[in-house]
Coordinates of C-alpha atoms and ligand atoms in Angstrom, one line a residue:
M1 CA -319.8 170.6 -76.1
N2 CA -321.0 168.2 -73.4
P3 CA -318.1 168.1 -70.9
C4 CA -318.7 164.4 -70.5
V5 CA -317.8 164.0 -74.1
R6 CA -314.9 166.4 -73.9
F7 CA -313.5 164.5 -70.9
G8 CA -314.1 161.2 -72.7
K9 CA -316.6 160.0 -70.2
K10 CA -320.0 158.5 -70.7
P11 CA -322.7 160.6 -69.0
T12 CA -323.3 158.9 -65.7
E13 CA -326.4 158.5 -63.6
M14 CA -327.4 161.5 -61.5
I15 CA -325.5 161.4 -58.2
F16 CA -326.6 163.2 -55.0
F17 CA -324.0 165.6 -53.7
Q18 CA -324.8 164.7 -50.1
S19 CA -324.0 161.1 -50.6
L20 CA -320.3 161.9 -51.2
T21 CA -317.4 162.3 -48.8
Q22 CA -314.8 164.8 -49.9
D23 CA -312.6 161.9 -51.0
D24 CA -315.4 160.3 -53.0
L25 CA -316.0 163.7 -54.7
A26 CA -312.3 164.1 -55.5
Q27 CA -312.2 160.7 -57.1
L28 CA -315.2 161.6 -59.2
L29 CA -313.6 164.8 -60.3
L30 CA -310.3 163.2 -61.1
P31 CA -310.9 162.5 -64.8
L32 CA -312.1 166.0 -65.2
S33 CA -309.1 167.4 -63.5
R34 CA -306.5 165.9 -65.8
D35 CA -305.2 168.4 -68.3
G36 CA -302.5 166.4 -70.0
K37 CA -298.9 165.8 -69.3
R38 CA -296.6 168.9 -69.5
S39 CA -293.3 168.4 -71.2
S40 CA -291.4 169.1 -68.0
E41 CA -293.2 166.3 -66.0
T42 CA -293.6 162.5 -65.9
E43 CA -296.9 160.8 -66.2
E44 CA -296.8 160.2 -62.5
Q45 CA -296.2 163.9 -61.7
A46 CA -299.1 164.8 -64.0
E47 CA -301.4 162.4 -62.2
V48 CA -300.4 163.8 -58.8
R49 CA -301.1 167.3 -60.1
A50 CA -304.6 166.2 -61.3
L51 CA -305.4 164.6 -58.0
K52 CA -304.3 167.7 -56.1
R53 CA -306.6 169.8 -58.4
A54 CA -309.5 167.3 -57.9
R55 CA -309.1 167.5 -54.1
M56 CA -309.0 171.3 -54.2
R57 CA -312.2 171.4 -56.3
A58 CA -313.9 168.9 -53.9
R59 CA -312.9 171.1 -51.0
M60 CA -314.2 174.3 -52.7
L61 CA -317.5 172.5 -53.5
F62 CA -318.0 171.4 -49.9
V63 CA -317.6 175.0 -48.8
W64 CA -320.0 176.3 -51.4
V65 CA -322.7 173.7 -50.7
Y66 CA -322.5 173.2 -47.0
Q67 CA -321.1 176.4 -45.6
R68 CA -322.4 179.0 -48.1
M69 CA -325.5 177.0 -48.7
V70 CA -325.5 177.7 -52.4
T71 CA -327.5 175.3 -54.5
D72 CA -326.9 176.7 -58.0
W73 CA -323.7 175.5 -59.6
N74 CA -323.6 178.6 -61.8
L75 CA -323.2 180.8 -58.8
M76 CA -319.9 179.1 -57.8
T77 CA -317.9 181.5 -59.8
D78 CA -314.5 180.4 -58.8
L79 CA -315.0 177.1 -60.6
S80 CA -314.4 176.7 -64.3
K81 CA -317.5 176.9 -66.6
D82 CA -316.8 173.4 -67.9
L83 CA -316.8 172.0 -64.4
R84 CA -320.0 173.8 -63.5
Q85 CA -321.7 172.4 -66.6
W86 CA -320.5 168.9 -65.7
L87 CA -321.8 169.3 -62.2
S88 CA -325.2 170.5 -63.4
E89 CA -325.5 167.4 -65.6
N90 CA -324.3 164.8 -63.2
I91 CA -324.7 165.9 -59.6
T92 CA -327.9 167.0 -57.8
I93 CA -327.9 168.8 -54.5
Y94 CA -330.6 167.0 -52.6
R95 CA -333.4 168.9 -50.9
P96 CA -336.0 166.9 -49.0
E97 CA -339.5 168.2 -49.6
E98 CA -341.0 169.6 -46.5
Q99 CA -344.4 168.2 -46.0
Y100 CA -345.1 170.2 -42.9
N101 CA -343.5 171.6 -39.8
R102 CA -345.0 172.2 -36.4
Q103 CA -343.7 173.9 -33.3
A104 CA -344.6 172.8 -29.8
L105 CA -345.1 175.3 -27.0
D106 CA -341.7 174.5 -25.6
G107 CA -340.0 175.4 -28.9
T108 CA -339.4 171.9 -30.1
H109 CA -339.8 172.0 -33.9
K110 CA -340.9 168.9 -35.8
F111 CA -340.4 168.5 -39.6
L112 CA -342.0 165.9 -41.8
W113 CA -340.1 165.3 -45.0
K114 CA -341.4 163.6 -48.1
L115 CA -338.8 161.5 -49.9
V116 CA -338.7 161.1 -53.7
D117 CA -340.6 157.8 -53.5
G118 CA -343.3 159.4 -51.4
K119 CA -342.3 157.9 -48.1
T120 CA -342.1 160.2 -45.1
I121 CA -339.7 160.6 -42.2
E122 CA -339.4 163.1 -39.4
S123 CA -336.7 165.2 -37.8
V124 CA -337.0 167.3 -34.7
I125 CA -335.1 170.4 -33.5
I126 CA -334.9 170.6 -29.8
P127 CA -333.8 174.0 -28.6
A128 CA -332.1 175.0 -25.3
A129 CA -329.7 173.3 -23.1
L130 CA -332.3 172.9 -20.5
Q131 CA -333.2 169.3 -21.2
E132 CA -331.3 167.9 -18.3
R133 CA -331.9 170.6 -15.7
E134 CA -334.3 170.0 -12.9
G135 CA -337.2 171.7 -11.3
E136 CA -340.3 173.7 -12.1
E137 CA -338.4 176.8 -12.8
A138 CA -336.5 175.2 -15.6
V139 CA -339.6 173.8 -17.2
Q140 CA -341.3 177.2 -17.0
R141 CA -338.2 179.0 -18.4
L142 CA -338.2 176.3 -21.2
Q143 CA -341.7 177.1 -22.1
E144 CA -341.1 180.9 -22.1
D145 CA -338.0 180.3 -24.3
G146 CA -340.0 178.0 -26.4
K147 CA -342.6 180.6 -27.1
A148 CA -339.9 183.1 -28.1
F149 CA -338.3 180.5 -30.4
A150 CA -341.6 179.8 -31.9
G151 CA -342.1 183.5 -32.6
M152 CA -338.8 184.1 -34.3
E153 CA -339.1 185.0 -37.9
T154 CA -335.7 185.8 -39.2
D155 CA -332.4 184.0 -39.3
A156 CA -330.8 186.9 -37.5
E157 CA -332.9 186.1 -34.5
L158 CA -331.8 182.5 -34.3
D159 CA -328.8 183.1 -32.2
S160 CA -327.3 179.9 -31.0
G161 CA -325.6 181.7 -28.1
R162 CA -329.0 182.5 -26.6
W163 CA -330.2 179.0 -27.2
G164 CA -327.2 177.1 -26.0
R165 CA -327.6 173.8 -27.7
L166 CA -329.9 173.3 -30.6
T167 CA -330.1 169.6 -31.1
A168 CA -331.3 168.0 -34.2
C169 CA -332.8 164.6 -33.8
I170 CA -332.7 162.8 -37.1
S171 CA -334.0 159.6 -38.7
S172 CA -332.0 156.8 -40.2
Q173 CA -334.7 154.6 -41.6
V174 CA -338.4 154.7 -42.7
G175 CA -339.9 152.8 -39.8
C176 CA -337.8 150.3 -37.8
A177 CA -337.4 146.5 -37.8
M178 CA -336.5 146.2 -34.2
A179 CA -340.1 146.1 -32.9
C180 CA -339.5 147.4 -29.4
K181 CA -342.8 147.1 -27.6
F182 CA -342.9 150.6 -26.2
C183 CA -342.0 152.6 -29.4
L184 CA -344.4 154.1 -31.9
T185 CA -341.8 153.8 -34.8
G186 CA -341.4 150.1 -33.9
V187 CA -345.1 149.5 -34.4
Q188 CA -344.9 150.3 -38.1
G189 CA -342.1 147.8 -39.0
L190 CA -339.2 148.6 -41.4
D191 CA -340.1 150.1 -44.7
R192 CA -336.6 150.9 -46.0
H193 CA -333.2 152.2 -45.0
L194 CA -332.5 155.9 -45.7
Q195 CA -329.8 156.6 -48.2
I196 CA -326.8 158.6 -47.3
H197 CA -328.1 161.8 -48.9
E198 CA -331.4 161.4 -47.2
I199 CA -329.6 161.3 -43.8
V200 CA -327.2 164.2 -44.5
G201 CA -330.0 166.1 -46.3
Q202 CA -332.0 166.3 -43.0
I203 CA -329.2 168.2 -41.3
H204 CA -328.4 170.3 -44.4
E205 CA -332.0 171.4 -44.6
L206 CA -332.4 172.0 -40.9
R207 CA -329.2 174.2 -40.9
R208 CA -331.2 176.6 -43.2
V209 CA -333.7 177.0 -40.4
A210 CA -331.5 177.1 -37.3
P211 CA -327.8 177.0 -36.3
I212 CA -327.9 173.3 -35.2
T213 CA -325.1 172.5 -32.7
N214 CA -325.7 168.8 -31.9
I215 CA -327.0 165.8 -33.8
V216 CA -328.6 162.7 -32.3
F217 CA -329.6 159.7 -34.3
M218 CA -332.7 159.2 -32.1
G219 CA -335.4 159.8 -34.6
M220 CA -337.0 157.0 -36.6
G221 CA -335.1 153.9 -37.2
E222 CA -332.2 151.8 -35.8
P223 CA -329.1 153.6 -37.1
L224 CA -326.8 150.5 -36.8
H225 CA -329.2 148.4 -38.9
N226 CA -328.3 150.9 -41.6
L227 CA -324.6 151.0 -40.7
D228 CA -323.0 151.6 -44.1
N229 CA -325.1 154.6 -44.8
V230 CA -325.1 156.0 -41.3
S231 CA -321.3 155.7 -40.9
K232 CA -320.7 157.4 -44.2
A233 CA -323.2 160.1 -43.4
C234 CA -321.4 160.7 -40.1
Q235 CA -318.1 161.1 -42.0
I236 CA -319.8 163.8 -44.1
L237 CA -321.3 165.5 -41.1
L238 CA -317.9 165.7 -39.4
D239 CA -316.1 167.1 -42.4
E240 CA -314.4 170.4 -41.5
C241 CA -315.0 171.9 -44.9
G242 CA -318.6 170.8 -44.8
L243 CA -321.1 170.9 -42.0
N244 CA -318.2 170.6 -39.5
F245 CA -319.8 169.0 -36.5
S246 CA -317.5 167.9 -33.7
K247 CA -317.3 164.2 -33.0
R248 CA -318.5 164.8 -29.5
K249 CA -321.6 166.4 -30.8
V250 CA -322.8 163.6 -33.1
T251 CA -324.4 160.8 -31.2
V252 CA -325.5 157.5 -32.6
S253 CA -328.1 155.7 -30.5
T254 CA -328.7 152.0 -30.8
S255 CA -331.0 149.4 -29.4
G256 CA -327.9 147.1 -29.2
L257 CA -326.8 145.5 -32.5
V258 CA -323.5 144.3 -31.0
P259 CA -321.4 143.5 -34.1
A260 CA -322.4 146.9 -35.6
I261 CA -321.4 148.7 -32.5
E262 CA -317.9 147.3 -32.9
E263 CA -317.9 148.2 -36.6
L264 CA -319.1 151.7 -36.0
G265 CA -316.2 152.3 -33.6
K266 CA -313.8 151.2 -36.4
R267 CA -315.3 153.3 -39.1
V268 CA -316.0 156.7 -37.5
D269 CA -315.4 158.6 -34.3
V270 CA -318.8 159.6 -32.9
S271 CA -320.5 159.4 -29.5
L272 CA -322.5 156.3 -28.7
A273 CA -325.8 156.0 -26.9
I274 CA -327.3 152.6 -25.9
S275 CA -331.0 152.1 -25.3
L276 CA -330.7 149.9 -22.2
N277 CA -334.3 150.0 -21.0
G278 CA -334.1 146.7 -19.1
T279 CA -331.8 145.3 -16.4
T280 CA -332.2 141.5 -16.8
D281 CA -332.2 139.5 -19.9
E282 CA -335.7 138.4 -19.3
Q283 CA -337.1 141.9 -18.7
R284 CA -335.2 143.4 -21.6
S285 CA -336.1 140.6 -24.1
A286 CA -339.7 141.1 -23.2
I287 CA -339.7 144.7 -24.6
M288 CA -336.7 144.6 -27.0
P289 CA -336.6 141.5 -29.2
V290 CA -333.0 142.4 -30.2
N291 CA -331.9 141.3 -26.7
K292 CA -332.7 137.7 -27.7
R293 CA -330.0 137.9 -30.3
W294 CA -327.4 139.9 -28.3
N295 CA -328.0 139.7 -24.6
L296 CA -326.9 142.1 -21.8
D297 CA -323.6 140.4 -21.4
A298 CA -322.7 140.8 -25.0
L299 CA -324.0 144.4 -25.1
M300 CA -322.0 145.5 -22.1
K301 CA -318.9 143.9 -23.4
A302 CA -319.3 145.8 -26.7
C303 CA -319.6 149.0 -24.6
R304 CA -316.5 148.2 -22.7
D305 CA -314.6 147.6 -25.9
Y306 CA -315.9 150.7 -27.7
P307 CA -313.0 153.1 -28.5
L308 CA -313.9 156.0 -26.3
G309 CA -311.7 159.1 -26.5
P310 CA -310.4 160.7 -23.3
H311 CA -313.1 162.4 -21.2
R312 CA -315.9 160.8 -23.2
R313 CA -318.7 158.7 -22.0
I314 CA -321.3 156.3 -23.4
T315 CA -324.9 157.4 -22.7
F316 CA -327.2 154.7 -21.5
E317 CA -330.8 155.7 -22.2
Y318 CA -333.3 154.1 -19.9
V319 CA -337.0 154.5 -20.8
M320 CA -338.9 154.2 -17.5
L321 CA -342.1 152.1 -17.8
K322 CA -344.4 152.2 -14.8
G323 CA -344.5 149.0 -12.8
F324 CA -342.2 147.3 -15.3
N325 CA -338.6 148.5 -15.0
D326 CA -338.8 151.3 -12.4
T327 CA -337.9 149.7 -9.1
L328 CA -334.8 150.4 -7.0
E329 CA -333.7 146.8 -7.7
D330 CA -333.6 147.9 -11.4
A331 CA -331.5 150.9 -10.4
A332 CA -329.1 148.7 -8.4
R333 CA -328.7 146.4 -11.4
I334 CA -327.9 149.5 -13.6
V335 CA -325.2 150.4 -11.2
K336 CA -323.8 146.9 -11.5
L337 CA -324.1 146.7 -15.3
T338 CA -322.3 150.0 -15.9
R339 CA -319.5 149.3 -13.5
G340 CA -316.2 150.3 -15.1
I341 CA -317.7 152.0 -18.2
P342 CA -317.3 155.8 -18.4
S343 CA -321.0 156.5 -18.8
K344 CA -324.0 158.6 -18.0
I345 CA -327.5 157.4 -17.6
N346 CA -330.3 159.3 -19.2
L347 CA -333.7 158.4 -17.7
I348 CA -336.6 158.9 -20.1
P349 CA -340.0 158.7 -18.5
F350 CA -342.1 156.9 -21.0
N351 CA -343.9 159.1 -23.5
E352 CA -347.4 157.8 -23.8
H353 CA -348.9 157.4 -27.3
P354 CA -352.2 156.1 -28.5
G355 CA -352.3 152.3 -28.3
A356 CA -349.4 152.0 -26.0
D357 CA -349.4 149.2 -23.4
F358 CA -347.3 151.1 -20.9
K359 CA -347.7 154.0 -18.6
R360 CA -345.4 156.7 -17.5
P361 CA -344.2 156.4 -13.8
E362 CA -345.0 159.1 -11.3
D363 CA -342.4 161.9 -11.1
S364 CA -341.6 161.0 -7.5
R365 CA -340.6 157.5 -8.6
V366 CA -338.4 158.8 -11.4
R367 CA -336.6 161.1 -8.8
E368 CA -336.1 158.3 -6.4
F369 CA -334.6 156.1 -9.1
Q370 CA -332.3 159.0 -10.2
K371 CA -331.3 159.6 -6.6
Y372 CA -330.3 156.0 -6.2
L373 CA -328.1 156.2 -9.2
L374 CA -326.5 159.5 -8.1
D375 CA -325.9 158.1 -4.6
H376 CA -324.0 155.3 -6.2
D377 CA -321.7 157.5 -8.1
R378 CA -323.4 157.4 -11.4
V379 CA -324.0 160.5 -13.6
A380 CA -327.8 160.3 -14.0
T381 CA -330.1 162.8 -15.7
V382 CA -333.8 162.9 -16.3
R383 CA -334.8 163.9 -19.8
I384 CA -337.5 166.6 -19.7
S385 CA -340.0 165.5 -22.3
R386 CA -340.0 167.9 -25.1
G387 CA -342.6 168.5 -27.8
R388 CA -345.2 166.2 -26.4
D389 CA -348.0 168.4 -27.6
I390 CA -347.1 167.8 -31.2
L391 CA -346.0 164.1 -30.8
A392 CA -342.4 165.0 -31.3
A393 CA -341.1 163.4 -28.1
C394 CA -338.8 160.3 -28.0
G395 CA -340.5 157.3 -29.5
Q396 CA -343.4 159.3 -30.8
L397 CA -342.1 159.8 -34.3
R398 CA -343.5 157.9 -37.2
S399 CA -344.2 158.5 -40.9
I400 CA -347.8 159.0 -41.8
F401 CA -347.8 157.6 -45.3
G402 CA -346.8 154.3 -46.7
T403 CA -346.7 152.5 -43.4
A404 CA -345.8 148.9 -43.5
R405 CA -348.0 147.6 -40.7
G406 CA -349.3 150.5 -38.6
T407 CA -352.8 150.0 -37.1
E408 CA -355.6 152.2 -38.3
K409 CA -355.7 153.8 -34.9
H410 CA -352.1 154.9 -35.1
R411 CA -352.5 156.0 -38.7
D412 CA -355.6 158.2 -37.9
Y413 CA -354.0 159.7 -34.9
A414 CA -350.8 160.6 -36.8
A415 CA -352.7 162.0 -39.7
E416 CA -354.6 164.2 -37.3
A417 CA -351.4 165.3 -35.6
A418 CA -350.1 166.3 -39.0
T419 CA -352.9 168.8 -39.8
Ligands
SAH26 N1 -333.4 153.0 -32.6 C1 -332.5 153.8 -31.8 C2 -332.7 155.3 -31.9 C3 -334.1 155.8 -32.0 S1 -335.1 155.6 -30.6 C4 -332.6 153.3 -30.4 O1 -333.5 152.6 -30.0 O2 -331.7 153.7 -29.6 C5 -334.5 156.8 -29.5 C6 -334.8 156.6 -28.0 O3 -336.2 156.8 -27.8 C7 -334.4 155.2 -27.5 O4 -333.6 155.3 -26.4 C8 -335.7 154.6 -27.2 O5 -335.6 153.7 -26.2 C9 -336.5 155.8 -26.8 N2 -338.0 155.6 -26.9 C10 -338.7 154.9 -27.8 N3 -340.0 155.0 -27.6 C11 -340.1 155.8 -26.5 C12 -341.3 156.3 -25.7 N4 -342.5 156.0 -26.1 N5 -341.0 157.1 -24.7 C13 -339.8 157.4 -24.3 N6 -338.7 157.0 -25.0 C14 -338.9 156.2 -26.0
SF4_27 FE1 -336.5 151.0 -33.4 FE2 -335.3 152.4 -31.5 FE3 -338.0 152.3 -31.6 FE4 -336.6 150.2 -30.9 S1 -336.8 152.2 -29.8 S2 -338.3 150.2 -32.3 S3 -334.8 150.3 -32.1 S4 -336.6 153.2 -33.2

């Protein structure tokens, strides 16, 4: 018999497993977990027992799906047959379709996923903890490690100890509405928000490829423009019975949607990164339209009010654009802006892409800028650009199909990069 009938429920629409927190799942399983009132108990006691059972089932399912990576309900042999049948009729374990993956010389690994409506998004795995170290030697070692990573064929070889951090950079939207002038994703405009399962699904899928240790929402899209889905996805990513990421290792990066920063802090405990990129309102508004709505004062106030746990910092990302925001006066203003905020400044020399109006500053200028910040008691790192040979670096991600307003030039180039 159809268990929906047996449990007195109408068959519901197919639900994606990765869109549910453990609590959501337990609520969904509650009607199936009631087995009538025993003579020795009250209605209330029977309900408590059913809820306990539903919660236990939800926990077991999280372990099966996220930790044992099983996708076939029938293999979950410690669950009742009825429940397994109900699951197979009502819940789908989402697997994004891999359109292609490419690996850069430095080991950075880019994935293009095709969503069910044919739209595409990208995620990138960035291996090694070397991103913030300095010097030629580090870059060389990175490239050697990268080659080794590229050559690895079996899961057994993917040893997270050797790799230190394996950071997954994931997308939160198809395209982006924020239209920052220097960003390739911004060029295409917003196509749509990603749903919860499409966000969690990227990590779930990447975990099959590599033992991801960190997550950054720095792929395509503005995560706080899609706050409901991103905050729920973060809750799922942090679940101890599921993918079990630590709150310190999940970072949401935003261009500065002030009310959403506050709301994020209320909903979920994750790390925050702010794309600062400008040091006066005039300068910042010229490259980031969002600044016209919420200016630097409002943004820095939101950062001061963000509920940071002990020993945690906000990361300020600063894309360095030659001749635009790379002077020592800018560095001095960063020092002033960040006063009193536990923070670190991550300098990102601009990654050039076809059609871009900006240039990358000389390395010597970047070092000088960094030195100024260090000399003024700021933690300041320079992000070594990763994956540039496959257009996987910061701000170089975009979908290649179904673009909203990408230019032909961009489209052709991206399509070429995808072959
Ligand atoms: N929308 C979010 C997260 C995605 S962008 C945000 O803006 O924070 C991730 C980071 O890449 C941001 O700090 C952004 O400023 C930076 N970025 C965008 N385009 C870039 C480029 N061409 N070169 C270097 N960094 C870039
Ligand atoms: Fe969107 Fe971030 Fe790119 Fe700005 S930098 S357009 S917010 S993805």
